[in-house]
Amino acid sequence: MYKMPQSSLGVALIGTGFMGKCHAMAWNNIATVFGGARPRLEVLCDVSDEAARTHANQFGFSRASSDWQAAVTDRAVDVVSITTPNGLHREMAEAALKAGKHVWLEKPMALTLSDAKAMSDLASECRGQATMLGYNYLRNPAFQSACRMVRDGDIGKLLSFRGVYDEDYSADPSLPWSWRMTHEAGGLGALGDLGCHLVSHMLALMGPVQELTAMTQIAVPHRPSPQGVKAVENEDSALALLRFVSGAQGSFATSRVARGRKCRLQWEVHGTEGTLVFDQENMNELWVHKAGEAGFTRHLSGPEQPDFAAFCPAPGHNFGFNEQKTIEARDLCSAIAGGKAVGPDFAQGYEIERIIHAMAGSNGMPVTIGQDNDR
């Protein structure tokens, strides 16, 4: 299914926060887990030379820089990892593509739908250059097992999808205002940060969306900052009803103010012959019910599921967040080497963006997906 490059890829990493560290670990681990040529960690970029040097040493990069423009045009660099704040995604990704590089970009793809469309169009013009968006929850072996069961018809014809992605990182109203709460720097709120992950799962399981109706809420309209109280511009939560092209129906909910929830990426898929249930907070369990059974059976993650055995030969020994990221890096490298493109690439990422932006703009009115919903 996949290939690994036989010649070493030169890597530039822009950004050293949570996701920057995840990318660095993936680049460091990929050859150990999957074989192939070990990537050359060429240059790491941070906002200052001092920070870049510190993290380059920690992450294993040979050079450090505060000049990202130089990094994306560096002749030793083949692929650029971008893990910066949302407002920088388009500029950096487009610069890397124009410089002939492959691009691994964290979600959300861009601030606006028109930005995402422009990025997708440019990527389609760059023949031979691979793009990948950071939807690592798609790589969970339990999730991949669920997708395989759906494809194989194990639960019959799909009838409905019920999905939730809740966290509570913004639930405290005394938490300070940040750039993430603005359209200019953050784009969408809970939809762009959390809901897009749920959409990626939903599309992989159910196929394309035909129409939806949604509403959003700003639960904490104002937050304190050193400059005084500031307004929150993007949504804290969103709810939607959907109809898929297949005729199946769906419900969707996401919130960044759900007290007690940490990573509740949870969904159920109902079919004519069974039901699948998954929750990322218990990411090593897939619950399966089939017609004629009294209840659900717990399927623990193990080497019979996709990619698990590459990390561990023993069932029930648990998979983790960063293992998913390493598989994502493998899939990007495979696409670069001419293997099957798994995605989401920029074209598929644009389809995710179309849905979350349609939800943001619905205001309780039906939206047909396929129309131009640019705002």
PDB file of N, CA and C in Angstrom, residues 123-212:
ATOM      1  N   ALA A 123      -1.833  23.895  -5.239  1.00  0.00           N
ATOM      2  CA  ALA A 123      -1.285  22.549  -5.069  1.00  0.00           C
ATOM      3  C   ALA A 123      -1.586  21.669  -6.279  1.00  0.00           C
ATOM      4  N   SER A 124      -2.767  21.842  -6.870  1.00  0.00           N
ATOM      5  CA  SER A 124      -3.129  21.024  -8.032  1.00  0.00           C
ATOM      6  C   SER A 124      -2.270  21.365  -9.248  1.00  0.00           C
ATOM      7  N   GLU A 125      -1.737  22.576  -9.270  1.00  0.00           N
ATOM      8  CA  GLU A 125      -0.862  22.991 -10.374  1.00  0.00           C
ATOM      9  C   GLU A 125       0.576  22.521 -10.189  1.00  0.00           C
ATOM     10  N   CYS A 126       0.925  22.157  -8.973  1.00  0.00           N
ATOM     11  CA  CYS A 126       2.309  21.761  -8.661  1.00  0.00           C
ATOM     12  C   CYS A 126       2.454  20.256  -8.829  1.00  0.00           C
ATOM     13  N   ARG A 127       2.617  19.829 -10.044  1.00  0.00           N
ATOM     14  CA  ARG A 127       2.688  18.404 -10.359  1.00  0.00           C
ATOM     15  C   ARG A 127       3.885  17.766  -9.670  1.00  0.00           C
ATOM     16  N   GLY A 128       3.644  16.609  -9.074  1.00  0.00           N
ATOM     17  CA  GLY A 128       4.729  15.894  -8.443  1.00  0.00           C
ATOM     18  C   GLY A 128       5.064  16.347  -7.039  1.00  0.00           C
ATOM     19  N   GLN A 129       4.325  17.340  -6.522  1.00  0.00           N
ATOM     20  CA  GLN A 129       4.563  17.803  -5.158  1.00  0.00           C
ATOM     21  C   GLN A 129       3.422  17.316  -4.264  1.00  0.00           C
ATOM     22  N   ALA A 130       3.764  16.609  -3.211  1.00  0.00           N
ATOM     23  CA  ALA A 130       2.768  16.051  -2.304  1.00  0.00           C
ATOM     24  C   ALA A 130       2.394  17.065  -1.230  1.00  0.00           C
ATOM     25  N   THR A 131       1.126  17.068  -0.854  1.00  0.00           N
ATOM     26  CA  THR A 131       0.663  17.862   0.277  1.00  0.00           C
ATOM     27  C   THR A 131      -0.048  16.948   1.268  1.00  0.00           C
ATOM     28  N   MET A 132       0.026  17.308   2.528  1.00  0.00           N
ATOM     29  CA  MET A 132      -0.629  16.544   3.591  1.00  0.00           C
ATOM     30  C   MET A 132      -1.080  17.511   4.667  1.00  0.00           C
ATOM     31  N   LEU A 133      -2.316  17.312   5.145  1.00  0.00           N
ATOM     32  CA  LEU A 133      -2.846  18.094   6.255  1.00  0.00           C
ATOM     33  C   LEU A 133      -2.858  17.256   7.523  1.00  0.00           C
ATOM     34  N   GLY A 134      -2.652  17.906   8.662  1.00  0.00           N
ATOM     35  CA  GLY A 134      -2.443  17.214   9.928  1.00  0.00           C
ATOM     36  C   GLY A 134      -3.700  16.706  10.596  1.00  0.00           C
ATOM     37  N   TYR A 135      -4.325  15.699  10.011  1.00  0.00           N
ATOM     38  CA  TYR A 135      -5.493  15.045  10.611  1.00  0.00           C
ATOM     39  C   TYR A 135      -5.072  13.671  11.138  1.00  0.00           C
ATOM     40  N   ASN A 136      -4.205  13.682  12.155  1.00  0.00           N
ATOM     41  CA  ASN A 136      -3.594  12.431  12.586  1.00  0.00           C
ATOM     42  C   ASN A 136      -4.571  11.463  13.248  1.00  0.00           C
ATOM     43  N   TYR A 137      -5.729  11.943  13.736  1.00  0.00           N
ATOM     44  CA  TYR A 137      -6.695  11.004  14.326  1.00  0.00           C
ATOM     45  C   TYR A 137      -7.206   9.994  13.301  1.00  0.00           C
ATOM     46  N   LEU A 138      -7.085  10.323  12.020  1.00  0.00           N
ATOM     47  CA  LEU A 138      -7.467   9.384  10.978  1.00  0.00           C
ATOM     48  C   LEU A 138      -6.564   8.147  10.955  1.00  0.00           C
ATOM     49  N   ARG A 139      -5.377   8.258  11.556  1.00  0.00           N
ATOM     50  CA  ARG A 139      -4.400   7.166  11.504  1.00  0.00           C
ATOM     51  C   ARG A 139      -4.550   6.159  12.634  1.00  0.00           C
ATOM     52  N   ASN A 140      -5.452   6.386  13.541  1.00  0.00           N
ATOM     53  CA  ASN A 140      -5.654   5.459  14.642  1.00  0.00           C
ATOM     54  C   ASN A 140      -6.005   4.070  14.089  1.00  0.00           C
ATOM     55  N   PRO A 141      -5.282   3.007  14.470  1.00  0.00           N
ATOM     56  CA  PRO A 141      -5.627   1.667  13.960  1.00  0.00           C
ATOM     57  C   PRO A 141      -7.068   1.269  14.223  1.00  0.00           C
ATOM     58  N   ALA A 142      -7.626   1.669  15.379  1.00  0.00           N
ATOM     59  CA  ALA A 142      -9.027   1.343  15.660  1.00  0.00           C
ATOM     60  C   ALA A 142      -9.947   2.036  14.662  1.00  0.00           C
ATOM     61  N   PHE A 143      -9.643   3.293  14.337  1.00  0.00           N
ATOM     62  CA  PHE A 143     -10.461   4.008  13.355  1.00  0.00           C
ATOM     63  C   PHE A 143     -10.312   3.381  11.975  1.00  0.00           C
ATOM     64  N   GLN A 144      -9.091   3.041  11.598  1.00  0.00           N
ATOM     65  CA  GLN A 144      -8.885   2.408  10.303  1.00  0.00           C
ATOM     66  C   GLN A 144      -9.614   1.067  10.227  1.00  0.00           C
ATOM     67  N   SER A 145      -9.665   0.352  11.345  1.00  0.00           N
ATOM     68  CA  SER A 145     -10.417  -0.900  11.385  1.00  0.00           C
ATOM     69  C   SER A 145     -11.903  -0.644  11.173  1.00  0.00           C
ATOM     70  N   ALA A 146     -12.417   0.440  11.776  1.00  0.00           N
ATOM     71  CA  ALA A 146     -13.830   0.791  11.579  1.00  0.00           C
ATOM     72  C   ALA A 146     -14.110   1.119  10.119  1.00  0.00           C
ATOM     73  N   CYS A 147     -13.215   1.869   9.492  1.00  0.00           N
ATOM     74  CA  CYS A 147     -13.404   2.200   8.076  1.00  0.00           C
ATOM     75  C   CYS A 147     -13.423   0.941   7.214  1.00  0.00           C
ATOM     76  N   ARG A 148     -12.557   0.012   7.540  1.00  0.00           N
ATOM     77  CA  ARG A 148     -12.519  -1.244   6.782  1.00  0.00           C
ATOM     78  C   ARG A 148     -13.829  -2.014   6.947  1.00  0.00           C
ATOM     79  N   MET A 149     -14.386  -2.027   8.162  1.00  0.00           N
ATOM     80  CA  MET A 149     -15.647  -2.720   8.394  1.00  0.00           C
ATOM     81  C   MET A 149     -16.778  -2.077   7.603  1.00  0.00           C
ATOM     82  N   VAL A 150     -16.768  -0.748   7.532  1.00  0.00           N
ATOM     83  CA  VAL A 150     -17.781  -0.052   6.742  1.00  0.00           C
ATOM     84  C   VAL A 150     -17.636  -0.406   5.270  1.00  0.00           C
ATOM     85  N   ARG A 151     -16.400  -0.349   4.760  1.00  0.00           N
ATOM     86  CA  ARG A 151     -16.159  -0.671   3.345  1.00  0.00           C
ATOM     87  C   ARG A 151     -16.567  -2.096   3.014  1.00  0.00           C
ATOM     88  N   ASP A 152     -16.328  -3.011   3.945  1.00  0.00           N
ATOM     89  CA  ASP A 152     -16.639  -4.425   3.698  1.00  0.00           C
ATOM     90  C   ASP A 152     -18.118  -4.759   3.902  1.00  0.00           C
ATOM     91  N   GLY A 153     -18.912  -3.781   4.314  1.00  0.00           N
ATOM     92  CA  GLY A 153     -20.337  -4.008   4.503  1.00  0.00           C
ATOM     93  C   GLY A 153     -20.685  -4.764   5.769  1.00  0.00           C
ATOM     94  N   ASP A 154     -19.780  -4.768   6.762  1.00  0.00           N
ATOM     95  CA  ASP A 154     -20.010  -5.549   7.977  1.00  0.00           C
ATOM     96  C   ASP A 154     -21.213  -5.081   8.778  1.00  0.00           C
ATOM     97  N   ILE A 155     -21.569  -3.794   8.668  1.00  0.00           N
ATOM     98  CA  ILE A 155     -22.744  -3.306   9.398  1.00  0.00           C
ATOM     99  C   ILE A 155     -23.881  -2.931   8.441  1.00  0.00           C
ATOM    100  N   GLY A 156     -23.794  -3.429   7.217  1.00  0.00           N
ATOM    101  CA  GLY A 156     -24.870  -3.223   6.255  1.00  0.00           C
ATOM    102  C   GLY A 156     -24.878  -1.835   5.638  1.00  0.00           C
ATOM    103  N   LYS A 157     -26.024  -1.433   5.168  1.00  0.00           N
ATOM    104  CA  LYS A 157     -26.204  -0.108   4.584  1.00  0.00           C
ATOM    105  C   LYS A 157     -26.176   0.937   5.691  1.00  0.00           C
ATOM    106  N   LEU A 158     -25.432   2.015   5.466  1.00  0.00           N
ATOM    107  CA  LEU A 158     -25.307   3.053   6.483  1.00  0.00           C
ATOM    108  C   LEU A 158     -26.587   3.876   6.571  1.00  0.00           C
ATOM    109  N   LEU A 159     -27.049   4.073   7.800  1.00  0.00           N
ATOM    110  CA  LEU A 159     -28.278   4.822   8.054  1.00  0.00           C
ATOM    111  C   LEU A 159     -28.024   6.183   8.670  1.00  0.00           C
ATOM    112  N   SER A 160     -27.118   6.258   9.651  1.00  0.00           N
ATOM    113  CA  SER A 160     -26.927   7.539  10.333  1.00  0.00           C
ATOM    114  C   SER A 160     -25.570   7.616  11.018  1.00  0.00           C
ATOM    115  N   PHE A 161     -25.151   8.852  11.252  1.00  0.00           N
ATOM    116  CA  PHE A 161     -23.910   9.176  11.946  1.00  0.00           C
ATOM    117  C   PHE A 161     -24.240  10.150  13.063  1.00  0.00           C
ATOM    118  N   ARG A 162     -23.709   9.895  14.266  1.00  0.00           N
ATOM    119  CA  ARG A 162     -23.829  10.829  15.377  1.00  0.00           C
ATOM    120  C   ARG A 162     -22.430  11.112  15.899  1.00  0.00           C
ATOM    121  N   GLY A 163     -22.000  12.359  15.831  1.00  0.00           N
ATOM    122  CA  GLY A 163     -20.637  12.676  16.207  1.00  0.00           C
ATOM    123  C   GLY A 163     -20.534  13.885  17.117  1.00  0.00           C
ATOM    124  N   VAL A 164     -19.564  13.847  18.022  1.00  0.00           N
ATOM    125  CA  VAL A 164     -19.297  14.926  18.968  1.00  0.00           C
ATOM    126  C   VAL A 164     -17.784  15.073  19.101  1.00  0.00           C
ATOM    127  N   TYR A 165     -17.295  16.310  19.101  1.00  0.00           N
ATOM    128  CA  TYR A 165     -15.921  16.567  19.531  1.00  0.00           C
ATOM    129  C   TYR A 165     -15.944  17.733  20.513  1.00  0.00           C
ATOM    130  N   ASP A 166     -15.762  17.418  21.781  1.00  0.00           N
ATOM    131  CA  ASP A 166     -15.806  18.404  22.862  1.00  0.00           C
ATOM    132  C   ASP A 166     -14.488  18.444  23.621  1.00  0.00           C
ATOM    133  N   GLU A 167     -14.079  19.638  23.998  1.00  0.00           N
ATOM    134  CA  GLU A 167     -12.995  19.868  24.943  1.00  0.00           C
ATOM    135  C   GLU A 167     -13.399  21.022  25.856  1.00  0.00           C
ATOM    136  N   ASP A 168     -12.603  21.253  26.911  1.00  0.00           N
ATOM    137  CA  ASP A 168     -12.973  22.303  27.869  1.00  0.00           C
ATOM    138  C   ASP A 168     -11.877  23.337  28.077  1.00  0.00           C
ATOM    139  N   TYR A 169     -10.954  23.462  27.094  1.00  0.00           N
ATOM    140  CA  TYR A 169      -9.821  24.363  27.289  1.00  0.00           C
ATOM    141  C   TYR A 169     -10.212  25.841  27.345  1.00  0.00           C
ATOM    142  N   SER A 170     -11.428  26.180  26.910  1.00  0.00           N
ATOM    143  CA  SER A 170     -11.902  27.568  26.994  1.00  0.00           C
ATOM    144  C   SER A 170     -13.115  27.711  27.900  1.00  0.00           C
ATOM    145  N   ALA A 171     -13.405  26.706  28.724  1.00  0.00           N
ATOM    146  CA  ALA A 171     -14.621  26.735  29.536  1.00  0.00           C
ATOM    147  C   ALA A 171     -14.576  27.783  30.640  1.00  0.00           C
ATOM    148  N   ASP A 172     -13.410  28.069  31.188  1.00  0.00           N
ATOM    149  CA  ASP A 172     -13.284  29.037  32.279  1.00  0.00           C
ATOM    150  C   ASP A 172     -13.396  30.450  31.724  1.00  0.00           C
ATOM    151  N   PRO A 173     -14.426  31.222  32.109  1.00  0.00           N
ATOM    152  CA  PRO A 173     -14.594  32.572  31.549  1.00  0.00           C
ATOM    153  C   PRO A 173     -13.506  33.552  31.962  1.00  0.00           C
ATOM    154  N   SER A 174     -12.710  33.201  32.970  1.00  0.00           N
ATOM    155  CA  SER A 174     -11.622  34.082  33.391  1.00  0.00           C
ATOM    156  C   SER A 174     -10.341  33.866  32.594  1.00  0.00           C
ATOM    157  N   LEU A 175     -10.318  32.821  31.752  1.00  0.00           N
ATOM    158  CA  LEU A 175      -9.145  32.613  30.919  1.00  0.00           C
ATOM    159  C   LEU A 175      -8.960  33.798  29.969  1.00  0.00           C
ATOM    160  N   PRO A 176      -7.721  34.211  29.730  1.00  0.00           N
ATOM    161  CA  PRO A 176      -7.502  35.426  28.927  1.00  0.00           C
ATOM    162  C   PRO A 176      -7.830  35.244  27.452  1.00  0.00           C
ATOM    163  N   TRP A 177      -8.170  36.328  26.849  1.00  0.00           N
ATOM    164  CA  TRP A 177      -8.372  36.419  25.400  1.00  0.00           C
ATOM    165  C   TRP A 177      -7.086  36.049  24.685  1.00  0.00           C
ATOM    166  N   SER A 178      -7.208  35.437  23.490  1.00  0.00           N
ATOM    167  CA  SER A 178      -6.027  35.147  22.683  1.00  0.00           C
ATOM    168  C   SER A 178      -6.351  35.326  21.208  1.00  0.00           C
ATOM    169  N   TRP A 179      -5.306  35.289  20.382  1.00  0.00           N
ATOM    170  CA  TRP A 179      -5.467  35.423  18.945  1.00  0.00           C
ATOM    171  C   TRP A 179      -6.379  34.346  18.371  1.00  0.00           C
ATOM    172  N   ARG A 180      -6.454  33.180  19.028  1.00  0.00           N
ATOM    173  CA  ARG A 180      -7.302  32.097  18.534  1.00  0.00           C
ATOM    174  C   ARG A 180      -8.777  32.488  18.501  1.00  0.00           C
ATOM    175  N   MET A 181      -9.152  33.538  19.219  1.00  0.00           N
ATOM    176  CA  MET A 181     -10.545  33.954  19.331  1.00  0.00           C
ATOM    177  C   MET A 181     -10.909  35.067  18.360  1.00  0.00           C
ATOM    178  N   THR A 182     -10.050  35.304  17.358  1.00  0.00           N
ATOM    179  CA  THR A 182     -10.311  36.334  16.355  1.00  0.00           C
ATOM    180  C   THR A 182     -10.426  35.705  14.975  1.00  0.00           C
ATOM    181  N   HIS A 183     -11.199  36.341  14.103  1.00  0.00           N
ATOM    182  CA  HIS A 183     -11.275  35.892  12.711  1.00  0.00           C
ATOM    183  C   HIS A 183      -9.965  36.172  11.985  1.00  0.00           C
ATOM    184  N   GLU A 184      -9.329  37.300  12.293  1.00  0.00           N
ATOM    185  CA  GLU A 184      -8.142  37.722  11.553  1.00  0.00           C
ATOM    186  C   GLU A 184      -6.956  36.788  11.758  1.00  0.00           C
ATOM    187  N   ALA A 185      -6.776  36.294  12.966  1.00  0.00           N
ATOM    188  CA  ALA A 185      -5.613  35.448  13.256  1.00  0.00           C
ATOM    189  C   ALA A 185      -5.976  33.987  13.481  1.00  0.00           C
ATOM    190  N   GLY A 186      -7.200  33.732  13.973  1.00  0.00           N
ATOM    191  CA  GLY A 186      -7.589  32.368  14.301  1.00  0.00           C
ATOM    192  C   GLY A 186      -8.523  31.725  13.308  1.00  0.00           C
ATOM    193  N   GLY A 187      -9.278  32.554  12.553  1.00  0.00           N
ATOM    194  CA  GLY A 187     -10.277  32.000  11.644  1.00  0.00           C
ATOM    195  C   GLY A 187     -11.498  31.533  12.404  1.00  0.00           C
ATOM    196  N   LEU A 188     -11.955  30.322  12.138  1.00  0.00           N
ATOM    197  CA  LEU A 188     -13.064  29.756  12.894  1.00  0.00           C
ATOM    198  C   LEU A 188     -12.595  29.357  14.286  1.00  0.00           C
ATOM    199  N   GLY A 189     -13.558  29.165  15.195  1.00  0.00           N
ATOM    200  CA  GLY A 189     -13.236  28.807  16.565  1.00  0.00           C
ATOM    201  C   GLY A 189     -13.247  27.310  16.777  1.00  0.00           C
ATOM    202  N   ALA A 190     -14.263  26.829  17.514  1.00  0.00           N
ATOM    203  CA  ALA A 190     -14.351  25.392  17.786  1.00  0.00           C
ATOM    204  C   ALA A 190     -14.424  24.572  16.498  1.00  0.00           C
ATOM    205  N   LEU A 191     -15.051  25.096  15.468  1.00  0.00           N
ATOM    206  CA  LEU A 191     -15.144  24.378  14.197  1.00  0.00           C
ATOM    207  C   LEU A 191     -13.776  24.193  13.558  1.00  0.00           C
ATOM    208  N   GLY A 192     -12.948  25.240  13.593  1.00  0.00           N
ATOM    209  CA  GLY A 192     -11.633  25.168  12.973  1.00  0.00           C
ATOM    210  C   GLY A 192     -10.624  24.395  13.789  1.00  0.00           C
ATOM    211  N   ASP A 193     -10.793  24.410  15.110  1.00  0.00           N
ATOM    212  CA  ASP A 193      -9.825  23.757  15.979  1.00  0.00           C
ATOM    213  C   ASP A 193     -10.186  22.302  16.238  1.00  0.00           C
ATOM    214  N   LEU A 194     -11.472  22.028  16.475  1.00  0.00           N
ATOM    215  CA  LEU A 194     -11.933  20.694  16.851  1.00  0.00           C
ATOM    216  C   LEU A 194     -12.837  20.067  15.796  1.00  0.00           C
ATOM    217  N   GLY A 195     -13.848  20.808  15.372  1.00  0.00           N
ATOM    218  CA  GLY A 195     -14.869  20.250  14.500  1.00  0.00           C
ATOM    219  C   GLY A 195     -14.338  19.700  13.201  1.00  0.00           C
ATOM    220  N   CYS A 196     -13.261  20.302  12.680  1.00  0.00           N
ATOM    221  CA  CYS A 196     -12.711  19.796  11.430  1.00  0.00           C
ATOM    222  C   CYS A 196     -12.204  18.364  11.580  1.00  0.00           C
ATOM    223  N   HIS A 197     -11.687  17.995  12.754  1.00  0.00           N
ATOM    224  CA  HIS A 197     -11.282  16.608  12.991  1.00  0.00           C
ATOM    225  C   HIS A 197     -12.489  15.670  12.903  1.00  0.00           C
ATOM    226  N   LEU A 198     -13.596  16.077  13.518  1.00  0.00           N
ATOM    227  CA  LEU A 198     -14.804  15.253  13.464  1.00  0.00           C
ATOM    228  C   LEU A 198     -15.304  15.137  12.036  1.00  0.00           C
ATOM    229  N   VAL A 199     -15.241  16.210  11.273  1.00  0.00           N
ATOM    230  CA  VAL A 199     -15.643  16.159   9.867  1.00  0.00           C
ATOM    231  C   VAL A 199     -14.758  15.185   9.100  1.00  0.00           C
ATOM    232  N   SER A 200     -13.453  15.174   9.384  1.00  0.00           N
ATOM    233  CA  SER A 200     -12.562  14.256   8.670  1.00  0.00           C
ATOM    234  C   SER A 200     -12.960  12.809   8.931  1.00  0.00           C
ATOM    235  N   HIS A 201     -13.320  12.476  10.167  1.00  0.00           N
ATOM    236  CA  HIS A 201     -13.797  11.125  10.475  1.00  0.00           C
ATOM    237  C   HIS A 201     -15.124  10.848   9.773  1.00  0.00           C
ATOM    238  N   MET A 202     -16.020  11.810   9.847  1.00  0.00           N
ATOM    239  CA  MET A 202     -17.353  11.659   9.279  1.00  0.00           C
ATOM    240  C   MET A 202     -17.283  11.375   7.777  1.00  0.00           C
ATOM    241  N   LEU A 203     -16.458  12.122   7.053  1.00  0.00           N
ATOM    242  CA  LEU A 203     -16.347  11.919   5.613  1.00  0.00           C
ATOM    243  C   LEU A 203     -15.722  10.562   5.286  1.00  0.00           C
ATOM    244  N   ALA A 204     -14.723  10.159   6.071  1.00  0.00           N
ATOM    245  CA  ALA A 204     -14.081   8.869   5.819  1.00  0.00           C
ATOM    246  C   ALA A 204     -15.047   7.707   6.024  1.00  0.00           C
ATOM    247  N   LEU A 205     -15.959   7.846   6.969  1.00  0.00           N
ATOM    248  CA  LEU A 205     -16.906   6.779   7.275  1.00  0.00           C
ATOM    249  C   LEU A 205     -18.151   6.826   6.392  1.00  0.00           C
ATOM    250  N   MET A 206     -18.668   8.015   6.151  1.00  0.00           N
ATOM    251  CA  MET A 206     -20.002   8.176   5.565  1.00  0.00           C
ATOM    252  C   MET A 206     -20.007   8.655   4.124  1.00  0.00           C
ATOM    253  N   GLY A 207     -18.897   9.182   3.644  1.00  0.00           N
ATOM    254  CA  GLY A 207     -18.887   9.741   2.307  1.00  0.00           C
ATOM    255  C   GLY A 207     -19.325  11.195   2.302  1.00  0.00           C
ATOM    256  N   PRO A 208     -19.484  11.791   1.127  1.00  0.00           N
ATOM    257  CA  PRO A 208     -19.716  13.235   1.020  1.00  0.00           C
ATOM    258  C   PRO A 208     -21.068  13.681   1.578  1.00  0.00           C
ATOM    259  N   VAL A 209     -21.089  14.945   2.002  1.00  0.00           N
ATOM    260  CA  VAL A 209     -22.285  15.586   2.556  1.00  0.00           C
ATOM    261  C   VAL A 209     -23.054  16.273   1.437  1.00  0.00           C
ATOM    262  N   GLN A 210     -24.358  16.120   1.450  1.00  0.00           N
ATOM    263  CA  GLN A 210     -25.209  16.775   0.456  1.00  0.00           C
ATOM    264  C   GLN A 210     -25.724  18.120   0.948  1.00  0.00           C
ATOM    265  N   GLU A 211     -26.213  18.154   2.207  1.00  0.00           N
ATOM    266  CA  GLU A 211     -26.736  19.403   2.740  1.00  0.00           C
ATOM    267  C   GLU A 211     -26.656  19.384   4.259  1.00  0.00           C
ATOM    268  N   LEU A 212     -26.702  20.571   4.850  1.00  0.00           N
ATOM    269  CA  LEU A 212     -26.639  20.681   6.308  1.00  0.00           C
ATOM    270  C   LEU A 212     -27.366  21.937   6.767  1.00  0.00           C
TER     271      LEU A 212
END
